[in-house]
Amino acid sequence: MGGDPLRKGSLVDDRLAGLAAAHGVALEYENGERQRVVVDPAVVRAILDELGDPPVRAAVPSVVRQGARVEVGKGEVELEFGGIVPVDGALPDLPLGWHRLRVGNQETSLAVTPDRLPDLERTWGWMVQLYALHSPDSWGIGDYRDLRDFVTKASADEAGAVLVSPVAAGALTTPVRKSPYSPSSRRFLNPLHLSVLDIPEFAAADEATRASVRALQPKLGEQIDHDAVWAAKTAAFAQLDPQLPDLSTLSPDLLDFATFSALAERYGPDWRTWPTELRHPANTAVVAARAELADRVAFHAWLQQRSAAQLDAVRSAATGMRVGVIHDLPVGVDPGGADGWSLQDVLASRVTVGAPPDAFSPLGQDWVLPPLRPDKLAEQGYQPFRDMIRAVLTHGDGIRVDHVAGLWRLWWIPPGESPDRGTYVHYDGEAMLGVLALEAHRANALVIGEDLGTVPEYVTQQLQERGVLSCAVAWFQRDRDNRQLPADRYPKQAAASISTHDLPTATGFLAGEHVRVRTELGLLKDPEAEREIAAAERAGVLRVLADEHLVGPDPTVAETVLALHRFIAKTPCALVFAAPQDLVGELRQPNLPGTVDQYPNWRLPLPVTVDELVAHPAVRAAVAELRAR
């Protein structure tokens, strides 16, 4: 990296530049307009203060591709499933897996990863927001039973996949965190989506108890009331006499998670405010608290077991699909949540990640999520990352990695700084992608990398090399002259969609709703310019649809939405997704980046039930087009 770009007098010396290079902290970067941006030295120093001493680089990598020639010296490899393989110089051809390498008196983990995941035969599917699904039996929010019913109906329509919004565990203390992309833990599940009527304890209850539980059901309003939903479900669980597990039978990770959840009920949702002696899971005071709160710890473990069982039923409903259920992996976790507590030794807990300023967010974005430390990941052979991926794939047939460029670099924002005052910190992308590929291979799972926005070309290239699908969103697929790409120029190794959860719905885009809402909330510097941009984008979309002979002159909104689905069905993309919001005419997008409570993010139910959705005329027309591809 060098120190020259930042030298203004004596602001940066060679020692600071050397530390930055050792830790992978960028002194400059290229923004979305391909302009070189020099990072303020104060920002670099603040990040380095968080990271401390430079990491000691391992003599050999802990993650290698199968068949790669890597010199390690004289030693041996203990294979994951038994057996010893001698090593004399370069690593021999080893089976895929998590092995142990011993050279001299040193022993390290060694992950041997696949060179490439298999290609996916062309198919189509749905991308759904779980909380938005509902049926007459729902308790004010979409649940795992609603998802199972939707997957069953999608399978009957010959859909090949269903991509689900994150089911990662949220903070269930009041107020309940609403965003599925800011979970308490990425390794455990969200009991907020448990179907009360599907748990064994409800089936085993007498009729009077069942009637009493049914009477607790909250009604679905115009917006989802997360607090009311959780209050009703916890009241129901209390009446149903949960069959709690013995704590001695729990895995260490589940025991830690359940312990955190019980402590959070007593001391609040942010472990950083707890009594000092409880702020680390290894402390002896935590063992004593666990014993004192044994019933609550067991209750939270029970919630996880019941959630896992219901998600397994969802996956079983997808058995006939080409892919199956794909789960969405958020970028990070709530810093005060369960993973923040359990994994604090590998997290940069005081730093948050986000995005630098760009055209959509001129002030940058702070997602208020702490990053994993690249040095600690390397020290631990990437096992914390492996465990997270493995946990997600336990209940699914695929994984979508949100902001997949984060495997190579993340925008770190120092404590107390605004989102624009950050810098990129680099990771070993080859190792991170290798671990992801190995776990996907073992689970026979598909991998989608969300590579939208400002993403270096090498990221997309390496995803392509390893068999990971990139994302092709219709609004963004343009040539160098900013014109909409025709269908036949879309990439083959991609998952195509019209929009995403962070972007306007099809109807909202055509109506300019995204500009109207952001203008109303004061999020735009120049609303008139944004209106002009939106009008030009709409014209570009209509032009390409006309060029493809999918619309005539002056098409209606409904005709244009169906044409958009015909358009993406024509692309060579391996996977094409439809979204319910687009087809039922929803104006509002699920999430409006840059807002929290100013906009009803993650609180908008679909205007129709699951049964009504599947029978909707626009859905039937789109399904016919997608099946024909």
PDB file of C-alpha atoms in Angstrom, residues 199-473:
ATOM      1  CA  ILE A 199     -45.714 -27.206  18.359  1.00  0.00           C
ATOM      2  CA  PRO A 200     -46.201 -30.666  19.955  1.00  0.00           C
ATOM      3  CA  GLU A 201     -47.234 -29.127  23.270  1.00  0.00           C
ATOM      4  CA  PHE A 202     -50.280 -27.515  21.613  1.00  0.00           C
ATOM      5  CA  ALA A 203     -51.304 -30.814  20.019  1.00  0.00           C
ATOM      6  CA  ALA A 204     -50.958 -32.547  23.397  1.00  0.00           C
ATOM      7  CA  ALA A 205     -52.951 -29.938  25.354  1.00  0.00           C
ATOM      8  CA  ASP A 206     -56.578 -30.455  26.388  1.00  0.00           C
ATOM      9  CA  GLU A 207     -59.333 -28.661  24.539  1.00  0.00           C
ATOM     10  CA  ALA A 208     -59.769 -25.967  27.186  1.00  0.00           C
ATOM     11  CA  THR A 209     -56.082 -25.078  27.073  1.00  0.00           C
ATOM     12  CA  ARG A 210     -56.085 -25.016  23.280  1.00  0.00           C
ATOM     13  CA  ALA A 211     -59.063 -22.682  23.300  1.00  0.00           C
ATOM     14  CA  SER A 212     -57.345 -20.432  25.841  1.00  0.00           C
ATOM     15  CA  VAL A 213     -54.203 -20.335  23.683  1.00  0.00           C
ATOM     16  CA  ARG A 214     -56.169 -19.586  20.508  1.00  0.00           C
ATOM     17  CA  ALA A 215     -57.792 -16.657  22.273  1.00  0.00           C
ATOM     18  CA  LEU A 216     -54.354 -15.045  22.616  1.00  0.00           C
ATOM     19  CA  GLN A 217     -53.887 -14.797  18.839  1.00  0.00           C
ATOM     20  CA  PRO A 218     -53.114 -11.171  17.854  1.00  0.00           C
ATOM     21  CA  LYS A 219     -54.788  -9.879  14.728  1.00  0.00           C
ATOM     22  CA  LEU A 220     -52.797  -8.670  11.752  1.00  0.00           C
ATOM     23  CA  GLY A 221     -52.958  -4.917  11.327  1.00  0.00           C
ATOM     24  CA  GLU A 222     -51.728  -2.600   8.587  1.00  0.00           C
ATOM     25  CA  GLN A 223     -48.277  -2.911  10.120  1.00  0.00           C
ATOM     26  CA  ILE A 224     -46.710  -5.786  12.045  1.00  0.00           C
ATOM     27  CA  ASP A 225     -46.500  -5.161  15.797  1.00  0.00           C
ATOM     28  CA  HIS A 226     -43.468  -7.222  16.797  1.00  0.00           C
ATOM     29  CA  ASP A 227     -43.846  -6.512  20.510  1.00  0.00           C
ATOM     30  CA  ALA A 228     -47.504  -7.587  20.556  1.00  0.00           C
ATOM     31  CA  VAL A 229     -46.662 -10.757  18.625  1.00  0.00           C
ATOM     32  CA  TRP A 230     -43.936 -11.790  21.051  1.00  0.00           C
ATOM     33  CA  ALA A 231     -46.043 -10.958  24.106  1.00  0.00           C
ATOM     34  CA  ALA A 232     -48.868 -13.146  22.786  1.00  0.00           C
ATOM     35  CA  LYS A 233     -46.594 -16.046  21.893  1.00  0.00           C
ATOM     36  CA  THR A 234     -44.755 -16.053  25.214  1.00  0.00           C
ATOM     37  CA  ALA A 235     -48.108 -16.027  27.015  1.00  0.00           C
ATOM     38  CA  ALA A 236     -49.149 -19.015  24.899  1.00  0.00           C
ATOM     39  CA  PHE A 237     -45.946 -20.920  25.609  1.00  0.00           C
ATOM     40  CA  ALA A 238     -46.462 -20.382  29.342  1.00  0.00           C
ATOM     41  CA  GLN A 239     -49.844 -22.099  29.118  1.00  0.00           C
ATOM     42  CA  LEU A 240     -48.556 -25.039  27.099  1.00  0.00           C
ATOM     43  CA  ASP A 241     -46.087 -26.496  29.613  1.00  0.00           C
ATOM     44  CA  PRO A 242     -42.999 -26.701  27.334  1.00  0.00           C
ATOM     45  CA  GLN A 243     -41.056 -29.948  27.540  1.00  0.00           C
ATOM     46  CA  LEU A 244     -37.754 -28.341  28.530  1.00  0.00           C
ATOM     47  CA  PRO A 245     -34.439 -30.045  27.712  1.00  0.00           C
ATOM     48  CA  ASP A 246     -31.805 -31.068  30.245  1.00  0.00           C
ATOM     49  CA  LEU A 247     -29.018 -28.469  30.080  1.00  0.00           C
ATOM     50  CA  SER A 248     -26.391 -31.216  30.183  1.00  0.00           C
ATOM     51  CA  THR A 249     -27.601 -32.436  26.783  1.00  0.00           C
ATOM     52  CA  LEU A 250     -27.080 -29.112  24.992  1.00  0.00           C
ATOM     53  CA  SER A 251     -24.137 -28.292  22.749  1.00  0.00           C
ATOM     54  CA  PRO A 252     -21.761 -25.666  24.166  1.00  0.00           C
ATOM     55  CA  ASP A 253     -22.835 -23.107  21.550  1.00  0.00           C
ATOM     56  CA  LEU A 254     -26.546 -23.593  22.224  1.00  0.00           C
ATOM     57  CA  LEU A 255     -25.912 -23.467  25.968  1.00  0.00           C
ATOM     58  CA  ASP A 256     -24.124 -20.138  25.559  1.00  0.00           C
ATOM     59  CA  PHE A 257     -26.905 -18.740  23.382  1.00  0.00           C
ATOM     60  CA  ALA A 258     -29.645 -19.825  25.771  1.00  0.00           C
ATOM     61  CA  THR A 259     -27.655 -18.458  28.720  1.00  0.00           C
ATOM     62  CA  PHE A 260     -27.305 -15.109  26.974  1.00  0.00           C
ATOM     63  CA  SER A 261     -31.047 -15.032  26.287  1.00  0.00           C
ATOM     64  CA  ALA A 262     -31.870 -15.719  29.938  1.00  0.00           C
ATOM     65  CA  LEU A 263     -29.408 -13.079  31.156  1.00  0.00           C
ATOM     66  CA  ALA A 264     -30.820 -10.568  28.672  1.00  0.00           C
ATOM     67  CA  GLU A 265     -34.271 -11.012  30.225  1.00  0.00           C
ATOM     68  CA  ARG A 266     -32.859 -10.000  33.591  1.00  0.00           C
ATOM     69  CA  TYR A 267     -30.197  -7.420  32.719  1.00  0.00           C
ATOM     70  CA  GLY A 268     -31.305  -6.043  29.350  1.00  0.00           C
ATOM     71  CA  PRO A 269     -30.582  -6.826  25.685  1.00  0.00           C
ATOM     72  CA  ASP A 270     -27.049  -5.318  25.554  1.00  0.00           C
ATOM     73  CA  TRP A 271     -24.402  -7.379  27.333  1.00  0.00           C
ATOM     74  CA  ARG A 272     -22.074  -4.375  27.414  1.00  0.00           C
ATOM     75  CA  THR A 273     -24.310  -2.844  30.118  1.00  0.00           C
ATOM     76  CA  TRP A 274     -24.485  -5.980  32.290  1.00  0.00           C
ATOM     77  CA  PRO A 275     -22.579  -6.387  35.551  1.00  0.00           C
ATOM     78  CA  THR A 276     -18.892  -6.650  34.699  1.00  0.00           C
ATOM     79  CA  GLU A 277     -18.544 -10.253  35.849  1.00  0.00           C
ATOM     80  CA  LEU A 278     -21.227 -11.387  33.370  1.00  0.00           C
ATOM     81  CA  ARG A 279     -19.784  -9.744  30.284  1.00  0.00           C
ATOM     82  CA  HIS A 280     -17.845 -12.787  29.072  1.00  0.00           C
ATOM     83  CA  PRO A 281     -19.260 -16.317  28.716  1.00  0.00           C
ATOM     84  CA  ALA A 282     -16.104 -17.885  30.176  1.00  0.00           C
ATOM     85  CA  ASN A 283     -16.418 -16.060  33.502  1.00  0.00           C
ATOM     86  CA  THR A 284     -17.234 -18.164  36.569  1.00  0.00           C
ATOM     87  CA  ALA A 285     -20.065 -15.754  37.471  1.00  0.00           C
ATOM     88  CA  VAL A 286     -21.809 -16.796  34.259  1.00  0.00           C
ATOM     89  CA  VAL A 287     -21.737 -20.449  35.341  1.00  0.00           C
ATOM     90  CA  ALA A 288     -23.391 -19.491  38.628  1.00  0.00           C
ATOM     91  CA  ALA A 289     -25.994 -17.331  36.859  1.00  0.00           C
ATOM     92  CA  ARG A 290     -26.765 -20.173  34.469  1.00  0.00           C
ATOM     93  CA  ALA A 291     -27.528 -22.464  37.377  1.00  0.00           C
ATOM     94  CA  GLU A 292     -29.729 -19.821  39.010  1.00  0.00           C
ATOM     95  CA  LEU A 293     -31.624 -19.197  35.755  1.00  0.00           C
ATOM     96  CA  ALA A 294     -31.689 -22.851  34.670  1.00  0.00           C
ATOM     97  CA  ASP A 295     -35.404 -22.882  33.822  1.00  0.00           C
ATOM     98  CA  ARG A 296     -35.136 -19.789  31.612  1.00  0.00           C
ATOM     99  CA  VAL A 297     -31.974 -21.106  29.962  1.00  0.00           C
ATOM    100  CA  ALA A 298     -33.777 -24.373  29.207  1.00  0.00           C
ATOM    101  CA  PHE A 299     -36.793 -22.431  27.884  1.00  0.00           C
ATOM    102  CA  HIS A 300     -34.661 -20.574  25.337  1.00  0.00           C
ATOM    103  CA  ALA A 301     -32.996 -23.829  24.287  1.00  0.00           C
ATOM    104  CA  TRP A 302     -36.502 -25.294  23.848  1.00  0.00           C
ATOM    105  CA  LEU A 303     -37.457 -22.375  21.593  1.00  0.00           C
ATOM    106  CA  GLN A 304     -34.459 -23.174  19.406  1.00  0.00           C
ATOM    107  CA  GLN A 305     -35.346 -26.862  19.234  1.00  0.00           C
ATOM    108  CA  ARG A 306     -38.949 -26.129  18.244  1.00  0.00           C
ATOM    109  CA  SER A 307     -37.811 -23.543  15.657  1.00  0.00           C
ATOM    110  CA  ALA A 308     -35.370 -26.043  14.163  1.00  0.00           C
ATOM    111  CA  ALA A 309     -38.083 -28.701  13.916  1.00  0.00           C
ATOM    112  CA  GLN A 310     -40.468 -26.345  12.111  1.00  0.00           C
ATOM    113  CA  LEU A 311     -37.745 -25.211   9.697  1.00  0.00           C
ATOM    114  CA  ASP A 312     -36.930 -28.848   8.996  1.00  0.00           C
ATOM    115  CA  ALA A 313     -40.588 -29.280   8.013  1.00  0.00           C
ATOM    116  CA  VAL A 314     -40.213 -26.314   5.642  1.00  0.00           C
ATOM    117  CA  ARG A 315     -37.202 -27.944   4.069  1.00  0.00           C
ATOM    118  CA  SER A 316     -39.032 -31.264   3.716  1.00  0.00           C
ATOM    119  CA  ALA A 317     -41.798 -29.454   1.820  1.00  0.00           C
ATOM    120  CA  ALA A 318     -39.157 -28.433  -0.732  1.00  0.00           C
ATOM    121  CA  THR A 319     -37.880 -31.964  -1.333  1.00  0.00           C
ATOM    122  CA  GLY A 320     -39.034 -32.080  -4.968  1.00  0.00           C
ATOM    123  CA  MET A 321     -37.475 -28.735  -5.911  1.00  0.00           C
ATOM    124  CA  ARG A 322     -34.359 -28.454  -8.032  1.00  0.00           C
ATOM    125  CA  VAL A 323     -32.660 -26.377  -5.314  1.00  0.00           C
ATOM    126  CA  GLY A 324     -34.999 -26.010  -2.335  1.00  0.00           C
ATOM    127  CA  VAL A 325     -34.976 -23.452   0.480  1.00  0.00           C
ATOM    128  CA  ILE A 326     -32.262 -20.794   0.338  1.00  0.00           C
ATOM    129  CA  HIS A 327     -31.492 -18.864   3.517  1.00  0.00           C
ATOM    130  CA  ASP A 328     -30.186 -15.311   3.604  1.00  0.00           C
ATOM    131  CA  LEU A 329     -27.041 -14.566   5.625  1.00  0.00           C
ATOM    132  CA  PRO A 330     -26.896 -11.025   7.067  1.00  0.00           C
ATOM    133  CA  VAL A 331     -23.632  -9.055   6.977  1.00  0.00           C
ATOM    134  CA  GLY A 332     -23.246  -9.019  10.750  1.00  0.00           C
ATOM    135  CA  VAL A 333     -24.900  -8.991  14.155  1.00  0.00           C
ATOM    136  CA  ASP A 334     -26.123  -6.602  16.808  1.00  0.00           C
ATOM    137  CA  PRO A 335     -22.984  -5.657  18.806  1.00  0.00           C
ATOM    138  CA  GLY A 336     -24.870  -6.033  22.091  1.00  0.00           C
ATOM    139  CA  GLY A 337     -26.476  -9.357  21.133  1.00  0.00           C
ATOM    140  CA  ALA A 338     -25.767 -13.045  21.641  1.00  0.00           C
ATOM    141  CA  ASP A 339     -22.997 -13.427  19.047  1.00  0.00           C
ATOM    142  CA  GLY A 340     -21.491 -10.119  20.197  1.00  0.00           C
ATOM    143  CA  TRP A 341     -21.205 -11.692  23.654  1.00  0.00           C
ATOM    144  CA  SER A 342     -20.158 -15.223  22.660  1.00  0.00           C
ATOM    145  CA  LEU A 343     -17.796 -14.212  19.843  1.00  0.00           C
ATOM    146  CA  GLN A 344     -16.373 -11.013  21.315  1.00  0.00           C
ATOM    147  CA  ASP A 345     -12.852 -12.449  21.156  1.00  0.00           C
ATOM    148  CA  VAL A 346     -13.011 -12.515  17.344  1.00  0.00           C
ATOM    149  CA  LEU A 347     -15.067  -9.339  16.796  1.00  0.00           C
ATOM    150  CA  ALA A 348     -13.946  -5.714  16.643  1.00  0.00           C
ATOM    151  CA  SER A 349     -16.742  -4.842  19.056  1.00  0.00           C
ATOM    152  CA  ARG A 350     -16.323  -1.038  19.105  1.00  0.00           C
ATOM    153  CA  VAL A 351     -16.169  -0.669  15.316  1.00  0.00           C
ATOM    154  CA  THR A 352     -19.203  -0.792  13.016  1.00  0.00           C
ATOM    155  CA  VAL A 353     -19.443  -1.650   9.342  1.00  0.00           C
ATOM    156  CA  GLY A 354     -21.348   0.055   6.563  1.00  0.00           C
ATOM    157  CA  ALA A 355     -20.753   1.564   3.152  1.00  0.00           C
ATOM    158  CA  PRO A 356     -18.916   4.642   1.870  1.00  0.00           C
ATOM    159  CA  PRO A 357     -20.824   7.510   0.255  1.00  0.00           C
ATOM    160  CA  ASP A 358     -22.369   6.669  -3.109  1.00  0.00           C
ATOM    161  CA  ALA A 359     -25.101   7.952  -5.424  1.00  0.00           C
ATOM    162  CA  PHE A 360     -27.905   6.304  -3.439  1.00  0.00           C
ATOM    163  CA  SER A 361     -26.558   7.214   0.021  1.00  0.00           C
ATOM    164  CA  PRO A 362     -24.465  10.403  -0.350  1.00  0.00           C
ATOM    165  CA  LEU A 363     -23.600  10.426   3.355  1.00  0.00           C
ATOM    166  CA  GLY A 364     -22.590   6.766   3.467  1.00  0.00           C
ATOM    167  CA  GLN A 365     -24.260   4.042   5.544  1.00  0.00           C
ATOM    168  CA  ASP A 366     -23.618   2.743   9.055  1.00  0.00           C
ATOM    169  CA  TRP A 367     -25.241  -0.651   9.576  1.00  0.00           C
ATOM    170  CA  VAL A 368     -24.278  -0.661  13.296  1.00  0.00           C
ATOM    171  CA  LEU A 369     -22.812  -4.166  13.014  1.00  0.00           C
ATOM    172  CA  PRO A 370     -19.382  -5.123  14.425  1.00  0.00           C
ATOM    173  CA  PRO A 371     -17.005  -6.854  11.994  1.00  0.00           C
ATOM    174  CA  LEU A 372     -15.153 -10.099  12.497  1.00  0.00           C
ATOM    175  CA  ARG A 373     -11.441  -9.385  12.862  1.00  0.00           C
ATOM    176  CA  PRO A 374      -9.395 -10.772   9.948  1.00  0.00           C
ATOM    177  CA  ASP A 375      -6.397 -11.473  12.203  1.00  0.00           C
ATOM    178  CA  LYS A 376      -8.472 -13.449  14.730  1.00  0.00           C
ATOM    179  CA  LEU A 377     -10.204 -15.413  11.984  1.00  0.00           C
ATOM    180  CA  ALA A 378      -6.838 -16.439  10.563  1.00  0.00           C
ATOM    181  CA  GLU A 379      -5.533 -17.361  14.037  1.00  0.00           C
ATOM    182  CA  GLN A 380      -8.513 -19.681  14.547  1.00  0.00           C
ATOM    183  CA  GLY A 381      -8.312 -21.252  11.111  1.00  0.00           C
ATOM    184  CA  TYR A 382     -11.574 -19.547  10.045  1.00  0.00           C
ATOM    185  CA  GLN A 383     -13.563 -21.879  12.260  1.00  0.00           C
ATOM    186  CA  PRO A 384     -15.907 -19.143  13.634  1.00  0.00           C
ATOM    187  CA  PHE A 385     -16.873 -18.344  10.038  1.00  0.00           C
ATOM    188  CA  ARG A 386     -17.229 -22.052   9.235  1.00  0.00           C
ATOM    189  CA  ASP A 387     -19.519 -22.631  12.212  1.00  0.00           C
ATOM    190  CA  MET A 388     -21.781 -19.776  11.147  1.00  0.00           C
ATOM    191  CA  ILE A 389     -22.086 -21.033   7.548  1.00  0.00           C
ATOM    192  CA  ARG A 390     -22.656 -24.576   8.784  1.00  0.00           C
ATOM    193  CA  ALA A 391     -25.417 -23.436  11.140  1.00  0.00           C
ATOM    194  CA  VAL A 392     -27.264 -21.636   8.327  1.00  0.00           C
ATOM    195  CA  LEU A 393     -27.001 -24.591   5.943  1.00  0.00           C
ATOM    196  CA  THR A 394     -28.305 -27.007   8.579  1.00  0.00           C
ATOM    197  CA  HIS A 395     -31.821 -25.900   7.664  1.00  0.00           C
ATOM    198  CA  GLY A 396     -31.458 -25.071   3.983  1.00  0.00           C
ATOM    199  CA  ASP A 397     -30.391 -26.112   0.520  1.00  0.00           C
ATOM    200  CA  GLY A 398     -28.656 -22.868  -0.315  1.00  0.00           C
ATOM    201  CA  ILE A 399     -27.306 -19.661   1.124  1.00  0.00           C
ATOM    202  CA  ARG A 400     -27.402 -16.080  -0.128  1.00  0.00           C
ATOM    203  CA  VAL A 401     -24.523 -14.068   1.303  1.00  0.00           C
ATOM    204  CA  ASP A 402     -25.592 -10.463   1.763  1.00  0.00           C
ATOM    205  CA  HIS A 403     -22.854  -7.983   0.748  1.00  0.00           C
ATOM    206  CA  VAL A 404     -20.597 -10.811  -0.393  1.00  0.00           C
ATOM    207  CA  ALA A 405     -17.755  -8.342  -1.053  1.00  0.00           C
ATOM    208  CA  GLY A 406     -17.382  -8.381   2.735  1.00  0.00           C
ATOM    209  CA  LEU A 407     -15.501 -11.673   2.356  1.00  0.00           C
ATOM    210  CA  TRP A 408     -12.713  -9.565   0.824  1.00  0.00           C
ATOM    211  CA  ARG A 409     -13.154  -6.167   2.462  1.00  0.00           C
ATOM    212  CA  LEU A 410     -15.509  -4.303   4.780  1.00  0.00           C
ATOM    213  CA  TRP A 411     -16.006  -0.588   5.341  1.00  0.00           C
ATOM    214  CA  TRP A 412     -15.006  -0.075   8.984  1.00  0.00           C
ATOM    215  CA  ILE A 413     -16.237   3.033  10.819  1.00  0.00           C
ATOM    216  CA  PRO A 414     -14.259   3.974  13.957  1.00  0.00           C
ATOM    217  CA  PRO A 415     -16.078   4.663  17.248  1.00  0.00           C
ATOM    218  CA  GLY A 416     -17.868   8.011  17.232  1.00  0.00           C
ATOM    219  CA  GLU A 417     -17.319   8.702  13.530  1.00  0.00           C
ATOM    220  CA  SER A 418     -19.897   9.289  10.791  1.00  0.00           C
ATOM    221  CA  PRO A 419     -20.299   6.696   7.977  1.00  0.00           C
ATOM    222  CA  ASP A 420     -18.262   8.742   5.488  1.00  0.00           C
ATOM    223  CA  ARG A 421     -15.266   8.712   7.852  1.00  0.00           C
ATOM    224  CA  GLY A 422     -14.273   5.108   7.519  1.00  0.00           C
ATOM    225  CA  THR A 423     -11.958   2.950   5.462  1.00  0.00           C
ATOM    226  CA  TYR A 424     -11.786  -0.532   4.019  1.00  0.00           C
ATOM    227  CA  VAL A 425     -10.214  -3.351   6.003  1.00  0.00           C
ATOM    228  CA  HIS A 426      -9.209  -6.334   3.890  1.00  0.00           C
ATOM    229  CA  TYR A 427      -9.707 -10.041   4.564  1.00  0.00           C
ATOM    230  CA  ASP A 428      -8.230 -13.132   2.951  1.00  0.00           C
ATOM    231  CA  GLY A 429     -10.996 -13.506   0.360  1.00  0.00           C
ATOM    232  CA  GLU A 430      -9.501 -16.707  -1.032  1.00  0.00           C
ATOM    233  CA  ALA A 431      -9.716 -18.335   2.411  1.00  0.00           C
ATOM    234  CA  MET A 432     -13.182 -16.984   3.228  1.00  0.00           C
ATOM    235  CA  LEU A 433     -14.606 -18.042  -0.139  1.00  0.00           C
ATOM    236  CA  GLY A 434     -12.906 -21.414   0.195  1.00  0.00           C
ATOM    237  CA  VAL A 435     -14.544 -22.074   3.574  1.00  0.00           C
ATOM    238  CA  LEU A 436     -17.917 -21.040   2.155  1.00  0.00           C
ATOM    239  CA  ALA A 437     -17.434 -23.378  -0.824  1.00  0.00           C
ATOM    240  CA  LEU A 438     -16.373 -26.286   1.383  1.00  0.00           C
ATOM    241  CA  GLU A 439     -19.407 -26.000   3.638  1.00  0.00           C
ATOM    242  CA  ALA A 440     -21.719 -25.597   0.632  1.00  0.00           C
ATOM    243  CA  HIS A 441     -20.161 -28.677  -0.981  1.00  0.00           C
ATOM    244  CA  ARG A 442     -20.710 -30.725   2.161  1.00  0.00           C
ATOM    245  CA  ALA A 443     -24.340 -29.598   2.367  1.00  0.00           C
ATOM    246  CA  ASN A 444     -24.896 -30.032  -1.398  1.00  0.00           C
ATOM    247  CA  ALA A 445     -26.020 -26.409  -1.338  1.00  0.00           C
ATOM    248  CA  LEU A 446     -26.216 -23.533  -3.797  1.00  0.00           C
ATOM    249  CA  VAL A 447     -24.397 -20.266  -3.031  1.00  0.00           C
ATOM    250  CA  ILE A 448     -25.532 -16.815  -4.169  1.00  0.00           C
ATOM    251  CA  GLY A 449     -23.304 -13.817  -3.562  1.00  0.00           C
ATOM    252  CA  GLU A 450     -25.036 -10.433  -3.358  1.00  0.00           C
ATOM    253  CA  ASP A 451     -22.541  -8.344  -5.328  1.00  0.00           C
ATOM    254  CA  LEU A 452     -24.592  -5.206  -5.963  1.00  0.00           C
ATOM    255  CA  GLY A 453     -23.354  -1.655  -5.527  1.00  0.00           C
ATOM    256  CA  THR A 454     -19.682  -0.663  -5.391  1.00  0.00           C
ATOM    257  CA  VAL A 455     -17.986  -4.050  -5.811  1.00  0.00           C
ATOM    258  CA  PRO A 456     -14.447  -4.555  -7.146  1.00  0.00           C
ATOM    259  CA  GLU A 457     -14.302  -6.517 -10.389  1.00  0.00           C
ATOM    260  CA  TYR A 458     -12.054  -9.138  -8.802  1.00  0.00           C
ATOM    261  CA  VAL A 459     -14.840 -10.070  -6.374  1.00  0.00           C
ATOM    262  CA  THR A 460     -17.289 -10.980  -9.141  1.00  0.00           C
ATOM    263  CA  GLN A 461     -14.512 -12.729 -11.079  1.00  0.00           C
ATOM    264  CA  GLN A 462     -13.578 -14.932  -8.121  1.00  0.00           C
ATOM    265  CA  LEU A 463     -17.232 -15.722  -7.419  1.00  0.00           C
ATOM    266  CA  GLN A 464     -17.564 -16.846 -11.028  1.00  0.00           C
ATOM    267  CA  GLU A 465     -14.405 -18.965 -10.794  1.00  0.00           C
ATOM    268  CA  ARG A 466     -15.704 -20.807  -7.724  1.00  0.00           C
ATOM    269  CA  GLY A 467     -19.211 -21.493  -9.051  1.00  0.00           C
ATOM    270  CA  VAL A 468     -21.043 -18.923  -6.919  1.00  0.00           C
ATOM    271  CA  LEU A 469     -24.022 -17.174  -8.516  1.00  0.00           C
ATOM    272  CA  SER A 470     -23.838 -13.384  -8.605  1.00  0.00           C
ATOM    273  CA  CYS A 471     -26.927 -11.143  -8.532  1.00  0.00           C
ATOM    274  CA  ALA A 472     -28.465  -9.563 -11.618  1.00  0.00           C
ATOM    275  CA  VAL A 473     -31.112  -7.024 -10.607  1.00  0.00           C
TER     276      VAL A 473
END
